[in-house]
Every structure is written in C-alpha cells, then in structure tokens.
Amino acid sequence: EASMLVGSLGMLPSASLPSEGPGVFEPCHGSAPDIAGKDMANPMAMILSAAMMLRYDLARPKEADVLEAAVEKCLDDNMRTADIYAEGKGHTLLGCKAMGEAVAKAVKEIAKQPVAA
C-alpha cells in the first residue's frame, strides 16, 4: 500500500482532476468514525490536499509551498499524531487540534520570511 511509504493514510492527500473545471481535493483516508470526536485524527492529509488545491485549481503555487513547508517543519520538529508516532524516537505526541495549531503557527512563521527572488 502507498500509505506504508509515508507511514499512514493520514499523510496522503489526493486530487481528482477533470480535463476541465475544478477538481476535488481530499485526504485519501475516510472519515474514521471510530475516532470521531476523540482528537486523534491526523490533519496533515487535509492540509496537504488544500495545498494541492492551491497549486492545481487556484494557481497559487507560492501559497501551496507555504502549506507544504509548514507540514514539513512540524514533522522536522518531531511533532506526530498517534498514527505516525514512535516511542523512543524523540517525537512529541499531539492530537488533531494541536497538530493543526502547530501547522497554522508554522504557516505564519514561514509567511513572514522574505520571498527569494
């Protein structure tokens, strides 16, 4: 499965792009009713799906780059949701809300940086 390459379906964005008109952008995973309301879901696939929408439907590649960089920064800072957390690896376990807040904070930090010419 492709999810094993990234460790979890919670990391896989997807896009259905028609030959004309807008696409549909969503995480590869389903709605996960078994963890609904438990603050356990990984929001990164949805965030990365939004980056794909910015890049491919809205022609906003710089904004897509910011979202992707923010996700990468959080992962580089060892932030993990339960689906990609590994004991003893220096990871910080976060819930869905805290991970979303961490990505939002990273977006703000990255957006403040000067744009390379």
Short mmCIF file of C-alpha atoms in Angstrom, two decimals:
data_model
loop_
_atom_site.label_atom_id
_atom_site.label_comp_id
_atom_site.label_asym_id
_atom_site.label_seq_id
_atom_site.Cartn_x
_atom_site.Cartn_y
_atom_site.Cartn_z
CA GLU A 1 0.00 0.00 0.00
CA ALA A 2 1.13 3.54 -0.75
CA SER A 3 0.35 4.54 2.84
CA MET A 4 3.26 2.43 4.04
CA LEU A 5 5.66 4.67 2.14
CA VAL A 6 4.64 7.63 4.29
CA GLY A 7 3.62 5.67 7.38
CA SER A 8 -0.09 6.39 7.43
CA LEU A 9 -3.11 7.21 5.32
CA GLY A 10 -3.29 10.33 7.48
CA MET A 11 -0.39 11.72 5.46
CA LEU A 12 -1.77 11.15 1.94
CA PRO A 13 -3.53 13.96 0.08
CA SER A 14 -5.43 13.25 -3.11
CA ALA A 15 -6.91 15.09 -6.04
CA SER A 16 -9.41 14.12 -8.73
CA LEU A 17 -8.68 16.44 -11.62
CA PRO A 18 -11.08 16.61 -14.57
CA SER A 19 -9.99 17.65 -18.03
CA GLU A 20 -11.98 20.87 -17.48
CA GLY A 21 -13.34 22.64 -14.43
CA PRO A 22 -12.47 22.41 -10.77
CA GLY A 23 -11.02 19.34 -9.10
CA VAL A 24 -11.95 17.57 -5.90
CA PHE A 25 -9.28 17.62 -3.18
CA GLU A 26 -9.47 15.40 -0.11
CA PRO A 27 -7.39 13.10 2.05
CA CYS A 28 -7.04 9.51 0.88
CA HIS A 29 -8.39 8.24 4.20
CA GLY A 30 -12.06 8.03 5.06
CA SER A 31 -13.97 9.78 7.80
CA ALA A 32 -12.65 7.43 10.55
CA PRO A 33 -15.89 7.21 12.54
CA ASP A 34 -14.13 5.05 15.16
CA ILE A 35 -12.01 8.02 16.26
CA ALA A 36 -14.51 10.83 15.57
CA GLY A 37 -14.57 13.36 18.39
CA LYS A 38 -11.51 11.87 20.11
CA ASP A 39 -8.91 14.41 18.87
CA MET A 40 -6.88 11.58 17.32
CA ALA A 41 -7.08 12.19 13.56
CA ASN A 42 -4.06 13.34 11.58
CA PRO A 43 -4.97 16.63 9.83
CA MET A 44 -1.93 16.66 7.56
CA ALA A 45 -3.54 14.89 4.59
CA MET A 46 -6.30 17.50 4.56
CA ILE A 47 -3.78 20.32 4.84
CA LEU A 48 -1.72 18.82 2.01
CA SER A 49 -4.92 18.38 -0.04
CA ALA A 50 -5.56 22.11 0.44
CA ALA A 51 -2.02 22.75 -0.83
CA MET A 52 -2.82 20.71 -3.93
CA MET A 53 -5.99 22.76 -4.44
CA LEU A 54 -3.98 25.97 -4.18
CA ARG A 55 -1.42 24.68 -6.67
CA TYR A 56 -3.62 22.97 -9.26
CA ASP A 57 -7.03 24.69 -9.12
CA LEU A 58 -6.31 28.15 -7.84
CA ALA A 59 -2.90 28.78 -9.48
CA ARG A 60 -1.40 29.81 -6.13
CA PRO A 61 1.86 27.83 -6.05
CA LYS A 62 3.58 30.10 -3.52
CA GLU A 63 0.77 29.62 -1.03
CA ALA A 64 0.86 25.86 -1.68
CA ASP A 65 4.60 25.91 -0.99
CA VAL A 66 3.94 27.61 2.36
CA LEU A 67 1.45 24.95 3.45
CA GLU A 68 3.78 22.15 2.38
CA ALA A 69 6.73 23.78 4.15
CA ALA A 70 4.67 24.18 7.33
CA VAL A 71 3.79 20.47 7.37
CA GLU A 72 7.43 19.61 6.72
CA LYS A 73 8.57 21.91 9.54
CA CYS A 74 6.24 20.24 12.02
CA LEU A 75 7.49 16.82 11.00
CA ASP A 76 11.12 18.01 11.15
CA ASP A 77 10.37 19.29 14.66
CA ASN A 78 9.29 15.72 15.57
CA MET A 79 5.62 16.55 16.04
CA ARG A 80 3.46 13.47 15.46
CA THR A 81 -0.15 12.36 15.71
CA ALA A 82 -0.81 8.87 17.08
CA ASP A 83 -0.81 7.21 13.64
CA ILE A 84 2.82 8.19 12.94
CA TYR A 85 4.16 8.40 16.50
CA ALA A 86 7.03 6.13 17.53
CA GLU A 87 8.04 5.65 21.16
CA GLY A 88 11.69 6.41 21.90
CA LYS A 89 12.29 8.45 18.73
CA GLY A 90 12.08 11.89 20.33
CA HIS A 91 8.61 12.52 18.94
CA THR A 92 6.06 14.78 20.59
CA LEU A 93 2.59 13.22 20.50
CA LEU A 94 -0.12 15.70 19.50
CA GLY A 95 -3.84 15.42 18.91
CA CYS A 96 -5.57 16.64 15.78
CA LYS A 97 -6.30 20.10 17.18
CA ALA A 98 -2.76 20.68 18.50
CA MET A 99 -1.22 19.47 15.22
CA GLY A 100 -3.48 21.80 13.24
CA GLU A 101 -2.49 24.67 15.52
CA ALA A 102 1.20 23.79 15.11
CA VAL A 103 0.87 23.81 11.31
CA ALA A 104 -1.01 27.13 11.45
CA LYS A 105 1.75 28.63 13.61
CA ALA A 106 4.37 27.36 11.14
CA VAL A 107 2.41 28.89 8.24
CA LYS A 108 2.50 32.28 9.98
CA GLU A 109 6.26 31.98 10.62
CA ILE A 110 7.03 30.89 7.06
CA ALA A 111 4.78 33.55 5.52
CA LYS A 112 6.76 36.26 7.39
CA GLN A 113 10.03 35.17 5.78
CA PRO A 114 11.26 37.23 2.82
CA VAL A 115 10.50 35.72 -0.59
CA ALA A 116 13.55 34.68 -2.60
CA ALA A 117 13.87 36.49 -5.91
#
